[in-house]
Coordinates of C-alpha atoms in Angstrom, one line a residue:
Chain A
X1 CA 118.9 116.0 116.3
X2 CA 115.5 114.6 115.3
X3 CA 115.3 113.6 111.6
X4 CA 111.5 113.9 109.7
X5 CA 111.0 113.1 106.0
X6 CA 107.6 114.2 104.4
X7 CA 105.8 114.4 101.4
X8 CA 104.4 117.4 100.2
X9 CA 101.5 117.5 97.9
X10 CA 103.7 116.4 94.4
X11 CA 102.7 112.6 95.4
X12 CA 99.8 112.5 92.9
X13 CA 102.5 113.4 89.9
X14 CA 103.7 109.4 90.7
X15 CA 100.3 107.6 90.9
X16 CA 100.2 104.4 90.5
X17 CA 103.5 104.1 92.2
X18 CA 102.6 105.9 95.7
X19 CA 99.0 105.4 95.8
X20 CA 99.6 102.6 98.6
X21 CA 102.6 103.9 99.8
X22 CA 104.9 107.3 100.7
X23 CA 107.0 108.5 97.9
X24 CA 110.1 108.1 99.5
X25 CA 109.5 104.7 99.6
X26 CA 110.2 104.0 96.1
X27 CA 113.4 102.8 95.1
X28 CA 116.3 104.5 93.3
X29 CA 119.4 102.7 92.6
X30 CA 119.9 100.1 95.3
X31 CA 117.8 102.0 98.2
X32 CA 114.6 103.4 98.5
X33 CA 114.6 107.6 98.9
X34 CA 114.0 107.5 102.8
X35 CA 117.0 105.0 103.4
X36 CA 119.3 107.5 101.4
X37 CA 118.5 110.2 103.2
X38 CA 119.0 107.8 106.5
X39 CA 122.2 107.0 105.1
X40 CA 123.7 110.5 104.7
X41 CA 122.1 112.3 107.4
X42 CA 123.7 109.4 109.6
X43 CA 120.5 108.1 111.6
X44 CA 117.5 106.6 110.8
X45 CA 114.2 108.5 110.6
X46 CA 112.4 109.5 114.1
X47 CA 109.3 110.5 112.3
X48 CA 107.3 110.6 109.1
X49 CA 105.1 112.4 108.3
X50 CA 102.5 110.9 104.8
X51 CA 98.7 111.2 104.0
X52 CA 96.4 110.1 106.4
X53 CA 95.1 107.1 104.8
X54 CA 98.6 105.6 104.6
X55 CA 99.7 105.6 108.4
X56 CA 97.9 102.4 109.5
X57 CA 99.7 99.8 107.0
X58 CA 103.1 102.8 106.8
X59 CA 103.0 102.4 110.5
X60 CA 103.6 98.8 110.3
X61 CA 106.9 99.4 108.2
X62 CA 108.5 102.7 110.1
X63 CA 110.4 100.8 112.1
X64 CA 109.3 102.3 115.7
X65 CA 109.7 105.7 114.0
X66 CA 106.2 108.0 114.6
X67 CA 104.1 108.7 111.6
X68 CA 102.0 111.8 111.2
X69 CA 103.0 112.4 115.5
X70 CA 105.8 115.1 116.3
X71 CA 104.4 115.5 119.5
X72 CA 107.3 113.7 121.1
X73 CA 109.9 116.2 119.9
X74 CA 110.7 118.9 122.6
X75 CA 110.8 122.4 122.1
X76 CA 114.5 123.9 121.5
X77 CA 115.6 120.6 120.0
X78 CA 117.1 120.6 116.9
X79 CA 114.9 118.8 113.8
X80 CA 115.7 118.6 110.4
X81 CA 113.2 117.9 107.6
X82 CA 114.3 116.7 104.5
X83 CA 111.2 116.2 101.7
X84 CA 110.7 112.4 100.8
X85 CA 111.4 113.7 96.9
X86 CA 114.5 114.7 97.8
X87 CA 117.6 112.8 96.3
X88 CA 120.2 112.6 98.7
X89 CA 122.9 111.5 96.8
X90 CA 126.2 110.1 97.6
X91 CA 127.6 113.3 98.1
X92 CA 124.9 115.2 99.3
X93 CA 125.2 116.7 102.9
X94 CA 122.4 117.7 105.0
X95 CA 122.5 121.5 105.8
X96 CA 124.4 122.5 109.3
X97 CA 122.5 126.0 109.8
X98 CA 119.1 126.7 110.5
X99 CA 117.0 127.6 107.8
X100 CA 114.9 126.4 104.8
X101 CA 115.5 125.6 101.3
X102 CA 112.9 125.0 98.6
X103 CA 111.2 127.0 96.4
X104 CA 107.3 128.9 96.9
X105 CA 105.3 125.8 96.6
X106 CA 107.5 123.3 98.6
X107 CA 110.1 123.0 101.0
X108 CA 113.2 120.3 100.6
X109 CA 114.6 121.1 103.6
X110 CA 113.9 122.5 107.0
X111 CA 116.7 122.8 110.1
X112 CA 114.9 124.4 113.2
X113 CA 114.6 124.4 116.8
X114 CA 111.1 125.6 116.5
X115 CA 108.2 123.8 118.7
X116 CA 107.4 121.3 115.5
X117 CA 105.0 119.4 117.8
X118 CA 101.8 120.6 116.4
X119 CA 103.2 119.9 112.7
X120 CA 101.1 116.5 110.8
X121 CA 101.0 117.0 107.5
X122 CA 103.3 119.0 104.2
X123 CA 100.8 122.0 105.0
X124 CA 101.9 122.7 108.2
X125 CA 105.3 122.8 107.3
X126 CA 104.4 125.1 104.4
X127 CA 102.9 127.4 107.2
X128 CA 105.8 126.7 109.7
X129 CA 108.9 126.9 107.5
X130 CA 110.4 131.1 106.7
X131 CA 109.4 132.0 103.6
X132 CA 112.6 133.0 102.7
X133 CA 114.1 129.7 101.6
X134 CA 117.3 129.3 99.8
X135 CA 117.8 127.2 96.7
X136 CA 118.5 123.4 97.3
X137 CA 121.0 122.1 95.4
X138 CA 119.9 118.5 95.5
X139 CA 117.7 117.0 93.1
X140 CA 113.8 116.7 93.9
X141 CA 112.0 114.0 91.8
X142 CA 108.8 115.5 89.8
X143 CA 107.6 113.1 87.8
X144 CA 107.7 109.3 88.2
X145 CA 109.9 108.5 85.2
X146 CA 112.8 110.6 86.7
X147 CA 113.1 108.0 89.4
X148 CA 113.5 105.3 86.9
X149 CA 115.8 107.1 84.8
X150 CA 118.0 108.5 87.9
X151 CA 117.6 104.4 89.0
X152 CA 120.6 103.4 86.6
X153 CA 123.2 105.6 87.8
X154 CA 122.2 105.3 91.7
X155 CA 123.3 101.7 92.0
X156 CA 126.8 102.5 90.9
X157 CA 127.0 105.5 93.4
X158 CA 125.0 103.7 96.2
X159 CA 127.3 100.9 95.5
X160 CA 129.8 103.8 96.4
X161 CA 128.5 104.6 99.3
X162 CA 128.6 101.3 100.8
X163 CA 132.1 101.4 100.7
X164 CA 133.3 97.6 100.0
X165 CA 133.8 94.9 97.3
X166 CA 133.2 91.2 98.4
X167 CA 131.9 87.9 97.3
X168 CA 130.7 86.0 100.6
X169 CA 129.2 83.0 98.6
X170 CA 131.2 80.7 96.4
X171 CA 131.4 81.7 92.5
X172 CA 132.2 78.3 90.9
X173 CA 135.0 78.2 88.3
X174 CA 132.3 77.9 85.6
X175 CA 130.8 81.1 86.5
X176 CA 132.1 84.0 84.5
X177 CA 133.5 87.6 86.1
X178 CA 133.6 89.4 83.1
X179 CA 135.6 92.3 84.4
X180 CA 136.8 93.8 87.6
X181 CA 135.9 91.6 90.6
X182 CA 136.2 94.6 92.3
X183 CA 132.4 95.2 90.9
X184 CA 131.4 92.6 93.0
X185 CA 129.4 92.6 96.1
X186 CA 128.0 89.3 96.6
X187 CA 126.5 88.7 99.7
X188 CA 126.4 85.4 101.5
X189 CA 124.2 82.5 100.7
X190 CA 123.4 83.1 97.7
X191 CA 123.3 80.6 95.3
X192 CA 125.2 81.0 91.6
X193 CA 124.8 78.1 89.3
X194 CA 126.5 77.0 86.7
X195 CA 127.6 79.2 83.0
X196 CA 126.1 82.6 84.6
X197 CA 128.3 85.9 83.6
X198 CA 128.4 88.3 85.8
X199 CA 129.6 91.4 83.4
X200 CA 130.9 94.0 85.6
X201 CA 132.7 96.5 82.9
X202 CA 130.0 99.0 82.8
X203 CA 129.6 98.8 86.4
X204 CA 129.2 97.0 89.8
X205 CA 127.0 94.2 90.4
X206 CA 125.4 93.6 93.9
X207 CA 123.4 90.3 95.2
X208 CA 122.1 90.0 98.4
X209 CA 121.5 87.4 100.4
X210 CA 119.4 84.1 99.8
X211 CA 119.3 84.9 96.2
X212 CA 119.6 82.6 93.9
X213 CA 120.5 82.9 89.7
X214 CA 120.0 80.2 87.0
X215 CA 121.9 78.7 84.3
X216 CA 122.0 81.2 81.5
X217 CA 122.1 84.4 83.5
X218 CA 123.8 87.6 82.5
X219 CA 123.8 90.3 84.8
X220 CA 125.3 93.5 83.4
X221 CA 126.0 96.2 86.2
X222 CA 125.1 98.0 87.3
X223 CA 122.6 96.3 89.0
X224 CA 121.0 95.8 92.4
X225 CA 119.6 92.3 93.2
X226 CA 117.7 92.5 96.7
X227 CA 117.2 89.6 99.1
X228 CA 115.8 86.4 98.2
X229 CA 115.1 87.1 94.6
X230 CA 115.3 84.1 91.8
X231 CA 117.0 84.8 88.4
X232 CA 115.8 82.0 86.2
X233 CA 118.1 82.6 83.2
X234 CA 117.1 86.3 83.0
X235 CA 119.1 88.4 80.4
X236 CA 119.5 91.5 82.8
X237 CA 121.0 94.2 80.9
X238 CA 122.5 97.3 82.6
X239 CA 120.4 99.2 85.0
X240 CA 118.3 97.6 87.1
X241 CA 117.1 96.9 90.5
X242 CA 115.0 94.5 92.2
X243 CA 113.7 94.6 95.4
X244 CA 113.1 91.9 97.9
X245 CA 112.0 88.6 96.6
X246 CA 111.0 89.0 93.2
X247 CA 111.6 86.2 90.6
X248 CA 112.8 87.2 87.0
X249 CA 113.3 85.9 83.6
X250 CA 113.4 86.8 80.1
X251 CA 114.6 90.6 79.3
X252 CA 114.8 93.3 81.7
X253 CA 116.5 96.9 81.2
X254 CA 117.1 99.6 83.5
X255 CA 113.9 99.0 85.4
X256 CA 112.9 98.7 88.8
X257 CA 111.0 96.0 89.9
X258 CA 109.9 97.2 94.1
X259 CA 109.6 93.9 95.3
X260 CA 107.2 90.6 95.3
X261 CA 106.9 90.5 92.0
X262 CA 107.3 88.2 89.1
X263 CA 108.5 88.7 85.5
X264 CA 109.3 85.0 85.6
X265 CA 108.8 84.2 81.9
X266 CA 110.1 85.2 78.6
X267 CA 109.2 89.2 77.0
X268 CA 110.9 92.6 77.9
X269 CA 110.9 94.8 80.0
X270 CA 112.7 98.2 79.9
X271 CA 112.5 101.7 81.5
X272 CA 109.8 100.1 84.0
X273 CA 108.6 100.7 87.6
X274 CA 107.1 97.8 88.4
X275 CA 105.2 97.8 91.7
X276 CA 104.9 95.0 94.8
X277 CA 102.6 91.7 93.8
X278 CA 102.5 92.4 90.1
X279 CA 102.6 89.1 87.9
X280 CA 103.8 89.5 84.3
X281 CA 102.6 86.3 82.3
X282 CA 104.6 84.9 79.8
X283 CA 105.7 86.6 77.1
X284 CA 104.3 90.2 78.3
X285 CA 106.7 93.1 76.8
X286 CA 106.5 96.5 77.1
X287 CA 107.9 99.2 74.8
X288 CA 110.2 101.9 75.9
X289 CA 110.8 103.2 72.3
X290 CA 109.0 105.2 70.3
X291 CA 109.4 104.6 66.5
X292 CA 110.0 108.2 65.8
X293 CA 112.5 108.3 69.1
X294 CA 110.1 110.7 69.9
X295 CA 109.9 111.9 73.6
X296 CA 107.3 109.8 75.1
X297 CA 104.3 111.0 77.0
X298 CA 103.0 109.8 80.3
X299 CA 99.5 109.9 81.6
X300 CA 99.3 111.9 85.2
X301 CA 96.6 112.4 86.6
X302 CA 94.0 112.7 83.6
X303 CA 97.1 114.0 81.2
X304 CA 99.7 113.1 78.9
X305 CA 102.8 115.0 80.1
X306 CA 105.4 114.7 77.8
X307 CA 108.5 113.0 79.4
X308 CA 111.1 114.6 77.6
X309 CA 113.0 111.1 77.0
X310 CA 112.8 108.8 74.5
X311 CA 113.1 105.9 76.5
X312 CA 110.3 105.5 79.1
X313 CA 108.3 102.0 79.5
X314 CA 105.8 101.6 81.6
X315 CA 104.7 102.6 85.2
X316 CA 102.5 99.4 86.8
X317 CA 101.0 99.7 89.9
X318 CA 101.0 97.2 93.0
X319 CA 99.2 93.9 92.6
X320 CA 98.6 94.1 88.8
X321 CA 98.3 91.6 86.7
X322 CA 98.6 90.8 82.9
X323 CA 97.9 87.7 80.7
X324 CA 100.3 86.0 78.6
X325 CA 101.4 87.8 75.6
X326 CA 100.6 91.0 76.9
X327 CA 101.7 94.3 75.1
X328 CA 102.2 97.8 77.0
X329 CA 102.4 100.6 75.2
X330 CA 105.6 102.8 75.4
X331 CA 104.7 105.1 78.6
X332 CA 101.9 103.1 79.4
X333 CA 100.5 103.5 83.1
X334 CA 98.8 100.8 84.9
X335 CA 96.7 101.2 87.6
X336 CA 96.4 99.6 91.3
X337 CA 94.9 96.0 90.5
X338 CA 94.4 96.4 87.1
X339 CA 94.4 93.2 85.8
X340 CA 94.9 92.7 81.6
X341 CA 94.1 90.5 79.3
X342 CA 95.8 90.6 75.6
X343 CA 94.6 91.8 72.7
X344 CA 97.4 90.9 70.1
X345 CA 98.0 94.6 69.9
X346 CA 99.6 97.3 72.6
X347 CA 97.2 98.1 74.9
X348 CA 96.1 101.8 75.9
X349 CA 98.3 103.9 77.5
X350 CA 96.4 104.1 80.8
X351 CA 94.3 101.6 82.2
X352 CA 92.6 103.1 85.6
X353 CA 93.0 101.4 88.8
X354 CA 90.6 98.1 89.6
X355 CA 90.0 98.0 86.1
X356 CA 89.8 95.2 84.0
X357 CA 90.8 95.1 80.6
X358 CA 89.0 92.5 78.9
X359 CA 88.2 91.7 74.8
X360 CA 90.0 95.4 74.1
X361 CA 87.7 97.4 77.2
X362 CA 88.2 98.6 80.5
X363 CA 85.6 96.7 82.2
X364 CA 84.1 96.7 86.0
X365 CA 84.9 92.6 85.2
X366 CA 84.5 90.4 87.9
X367 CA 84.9 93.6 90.7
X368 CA 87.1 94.2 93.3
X369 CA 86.3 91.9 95.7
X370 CA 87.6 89.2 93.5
X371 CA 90.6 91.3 92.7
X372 CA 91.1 91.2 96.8
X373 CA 90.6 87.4 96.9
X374 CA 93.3 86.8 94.2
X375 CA 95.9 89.3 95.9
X376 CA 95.0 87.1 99.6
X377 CA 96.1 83.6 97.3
X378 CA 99.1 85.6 96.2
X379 CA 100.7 86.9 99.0
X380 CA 100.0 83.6 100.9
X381 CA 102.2 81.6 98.2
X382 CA 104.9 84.1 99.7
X383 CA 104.1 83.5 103.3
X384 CA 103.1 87.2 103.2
X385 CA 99.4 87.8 105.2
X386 CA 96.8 90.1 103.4
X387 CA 95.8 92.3 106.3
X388 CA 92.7 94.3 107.7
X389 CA 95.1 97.4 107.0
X390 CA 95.5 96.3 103.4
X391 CA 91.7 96.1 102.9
X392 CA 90.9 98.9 104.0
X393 CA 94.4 100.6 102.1
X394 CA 93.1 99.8 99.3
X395 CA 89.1 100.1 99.9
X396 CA 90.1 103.4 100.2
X397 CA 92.3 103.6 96.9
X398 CA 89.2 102.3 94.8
X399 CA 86.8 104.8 96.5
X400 CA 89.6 107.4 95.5
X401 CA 89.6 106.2 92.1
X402 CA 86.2 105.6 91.5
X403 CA 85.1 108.8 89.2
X404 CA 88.5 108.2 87.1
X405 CA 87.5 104.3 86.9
X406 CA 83.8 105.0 85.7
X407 CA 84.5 107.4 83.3
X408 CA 86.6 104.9 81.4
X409 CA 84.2 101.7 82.1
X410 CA 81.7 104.5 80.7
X411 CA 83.8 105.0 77.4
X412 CA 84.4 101.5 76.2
X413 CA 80.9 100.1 77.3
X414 CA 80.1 100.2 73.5
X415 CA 83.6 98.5 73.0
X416 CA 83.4 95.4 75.0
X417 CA 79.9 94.7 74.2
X418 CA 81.6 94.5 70.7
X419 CA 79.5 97.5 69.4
Chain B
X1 CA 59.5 102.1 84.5
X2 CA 57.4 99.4 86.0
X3 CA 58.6 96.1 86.6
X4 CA 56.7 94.6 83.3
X5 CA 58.8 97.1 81.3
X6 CA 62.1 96.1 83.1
X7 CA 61.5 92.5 82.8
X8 CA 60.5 92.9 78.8
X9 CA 63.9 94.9 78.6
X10 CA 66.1 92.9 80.6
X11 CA 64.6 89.7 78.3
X12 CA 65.4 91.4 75.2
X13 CA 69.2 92.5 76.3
X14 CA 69.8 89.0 77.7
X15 CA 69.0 87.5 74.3
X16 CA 71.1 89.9 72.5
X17 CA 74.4 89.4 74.7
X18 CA 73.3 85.3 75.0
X19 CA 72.6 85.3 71.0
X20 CA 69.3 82.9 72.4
X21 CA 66.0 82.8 71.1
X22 CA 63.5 86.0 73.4
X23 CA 61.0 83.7 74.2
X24 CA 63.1 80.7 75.7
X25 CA 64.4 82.9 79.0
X26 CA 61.7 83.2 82.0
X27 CA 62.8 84.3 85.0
X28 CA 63.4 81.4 86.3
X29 CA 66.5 80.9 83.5
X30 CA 69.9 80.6 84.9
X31 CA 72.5 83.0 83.2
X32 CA 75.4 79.8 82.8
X33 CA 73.5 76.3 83.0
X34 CA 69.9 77.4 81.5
X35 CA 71.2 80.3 79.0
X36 CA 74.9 79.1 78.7
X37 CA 76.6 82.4 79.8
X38 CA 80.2 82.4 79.9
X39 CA 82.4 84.4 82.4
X40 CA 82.7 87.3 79.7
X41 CA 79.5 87.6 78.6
X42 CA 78.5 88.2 82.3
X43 CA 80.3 91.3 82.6
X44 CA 79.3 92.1 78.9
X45 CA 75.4 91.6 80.0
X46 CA 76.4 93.9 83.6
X47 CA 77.4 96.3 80.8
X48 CA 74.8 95.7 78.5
X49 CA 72.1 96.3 81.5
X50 CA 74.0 99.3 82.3
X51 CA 73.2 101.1 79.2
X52 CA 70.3 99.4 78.4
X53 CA 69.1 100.8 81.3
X54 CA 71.1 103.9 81.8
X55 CA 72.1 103.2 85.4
X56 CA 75.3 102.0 86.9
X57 CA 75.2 98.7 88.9
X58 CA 77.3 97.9 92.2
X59 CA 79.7 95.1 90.4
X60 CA 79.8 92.8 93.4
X61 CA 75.5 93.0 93.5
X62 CA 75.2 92.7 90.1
X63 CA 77.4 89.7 89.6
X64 CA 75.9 87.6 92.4
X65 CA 72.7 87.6 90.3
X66 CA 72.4 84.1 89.2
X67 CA 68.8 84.1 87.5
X68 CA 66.5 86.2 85.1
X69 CA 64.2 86.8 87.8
X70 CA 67.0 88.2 90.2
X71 CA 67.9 90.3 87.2
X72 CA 64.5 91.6 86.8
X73 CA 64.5 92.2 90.5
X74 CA 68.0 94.2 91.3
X75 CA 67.6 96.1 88.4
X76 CA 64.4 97.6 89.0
X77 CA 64.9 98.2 92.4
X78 CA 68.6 100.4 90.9
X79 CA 66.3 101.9 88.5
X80 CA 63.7 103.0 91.1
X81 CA 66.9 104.2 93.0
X82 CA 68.5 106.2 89.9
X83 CA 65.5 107.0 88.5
X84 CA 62.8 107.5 90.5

């Protein structure tokens, strides 16, 4: 059997978060959407199928899989299509019949033997799939927040799925277990110093390899600690999960941070998304309270949608970054390359891709091109090349983002000439 | 609008973002030594241009300018272009 995720068309619903990438790369829990599915359909992905403008630089991470090419899949051989949105749980089972499942607008999954090999995009499949499709029991992700707030409780079950407690790496008498070792799944070389607690009551704690955690730490599980990331005497409350090499101090609460990013100073952050290359300075905080513990609204896509939860922080996109003392709004969304500087006061809710914030505007500022320069310095401190691909990933994420941008460069013209 | 209007207007916005004296800045005046602009109040005088002017300026262009007279020049070529 050939396995193909996709997205459909819901992707804009968790901008900033998938404008440079597909939605089921996001992360939720200890994995990202796609390896879920991987892990409980029992193989990795033969092909994916994602906007156009994201197959050069997705290409480069799809393992050998084809993107947006089914070509290669005979006719008469079994496929099954499971939507990038899509949630496969612990205990969720891909179907064993032919058929669809989905609703009108979308499909979550597809099990065929049909000739697939003309299919590139979510609308063929719209076209291709019956139209009589039953209803899928698994969870698909709408909005952006519901990853985050799904995040918490999908690093206990992925830590599950895995199967296996261990601690590879020496734990030093002066580092505290605070509850069942069993919660434990330490992976080898890492690196615990001294008076860390590693509280596993509430749930399991995982650390993978070539991590390394400072004096001072507290981990509370559950919690997903990726490869190579630094913990420099982080308070890191229940709920979170960082992705590859990120470095993080200060507060953190059931967020995600995707990867290549640092929070590595004091200030809190809770209920976030944080994307890949984002640099928190010292002392930035977001909120993910409202006084009135009030649902909090998120800006998509022009709108506020009201979250329906009272605990949403904020949503920043890849590359961004803030000054010191920084303060996000609660549900505030920041776009690709935004870069901030405080104000003494939280910032809007939405600050557009590119932009700059500057003296309490969204400003053109200094441009994208020196935007690009900083991100080339950045990902060269982590060995990390800045690529043809990514210019023109992103060139094209500006020009998509252009109208939005101006509009609110427009608006506070008056602002930041201090009018 | 003909260039002696542009260069009149861009004198009198550049004084008000610079807080310097009209009839100090020829074209010949550089934005940070001559006129002592500092790296905020060249995007404030790229946004003061812009509405001053009523255009919208390519960022990367518009910051490369390094002297009244470029000013002078850029922008009334972008008026030409967005307004005829």
């Amino acid at each position: 059997m050939k396995l193909v995720i996709f997205e459909d068309d819901c992707f804009e619903n968790f901008y900033p978060l998938t404008y440079p990438r597909p939605i089921f790369e996001l992360r939720c829990g200890a994995l990202s959407l796609a390896a879920k599915v991987e892990r409980q359909v029992g193989q990795k992905a033969d092909a994916y199928l994602v906007r156009d403008y994201l197959v050069e630089t997705f290409s480069a991470r799809a393992g050998g899989a084809k993107v947006n090419d089914l070509s290669g899949i005979a006719p008469g051989e079994e496929v099954l299509f499971v939507n990038g949105r899509l949630l496969a749980d612990k205990d969720w089972k891909a179907p064993k019949a032919p058929g669809a499942m989905g609703c009108q607008k979308s499909v979550s999954v597809w099990r065929t033997t049909a000739d697939v090999r003309k299919i590139r995009s979510f609308a063929d499949i719209l076209a291709a799939a019956p139209a009589d499709r039953g209803k899928c029991d698994a969870t698909c992700f709408n909005w952006m927040w519901e990853v985050m707030l799904t995040s918490v409780e999908q690093i206990g079950r992925d830590f599950a799925a895995a199967g296996r407690s261990f601690v590879e790496s020496e734990l030093r008498p002066d580092v505290a277990v605070f509850g069942d070792r069993k919660n434990l799944a330490i992976h080898s070389d890492v690196d615990i110093h001294p008076f860390v607690v590693l509280d596993t009551r509430h749930g399991p704690i995982t650390i993978e390899s070539g991590s390394e955690v400072h004096p001072f730490t507290r981990i509370e599980g559950p919690c997903y600690v990726g490869p190579k990331c630094t913990l420099l005497g982080a308070k890191v409350r229940e709920g979170c999960s960082f992705g590859p090499v990120c470095r993080v101090g200060g507060e953190v609460e059931e967020s995600i941070i995707h990867g290549y990013s640092n929070k590595y100073h004091d200030g809190f952050l809770g209920h976030a998304y944080v994307c890949e290359w984002v640099n928190l300075g010292a002392l930035t905080t977001n909120s993910d309270l409202k006084n009135d513990y009030g649902s909090v609204d998120v800006h998509v896509t022009g709108k506020l949608v009201a979250s329906g939860s009272t605990k949403v922080g904020s949503f920043i996109g890849d590359h961004v970054k803030t000054s010191i003392g920084t303060l996000l709004n609660t549900g505030s969304v920041v776009g690709t390359f935004a870069l901030l500087m405080a104000i003494g006061k939280p910032l809007p809710k939405f600050i557009p891709p590119f932009a700059w914030y500057l003296e309490g505007a969204i400003s053109r500022g200094f441009g994208k091109q020196s935007l690009f320069d900083t991100a080339v310095t950045a990902m060269g401190r982590r060995k990390k090349v800045w690529t043809e691909a990514d210019l023109r990933l992103y060139e094209h994420i500006y020009a998509l983002t252009d109208e939005e941008r101006k509009h609110y460069i427009k608006k506070d013209r008056r602002k930041l000439l201090g009018r | 609008m003909n260039k002696a209007e542009v260069e009149q207007k861009v004198k009198e916005i550049t004084a008000d973002v610079l807080n310097v004296d009209v009839a100090k800045i020829t074209p010949r005046s550089t934005f940070t030594g001559d006129l002592g602009a500092e790296s905020i109040q060249s995007i404030q005088l790229v946004a003061a241009y812009e509405e001053g002017f009523d255009i919208e300026m390519d960022e990367d262009e518009a910051l490369s300018v390094k002297n009244v007279g470029d000013a002078i020049e850029f922008i009334h070529k972008v008026v030409q272009a967005q307004h005829g």
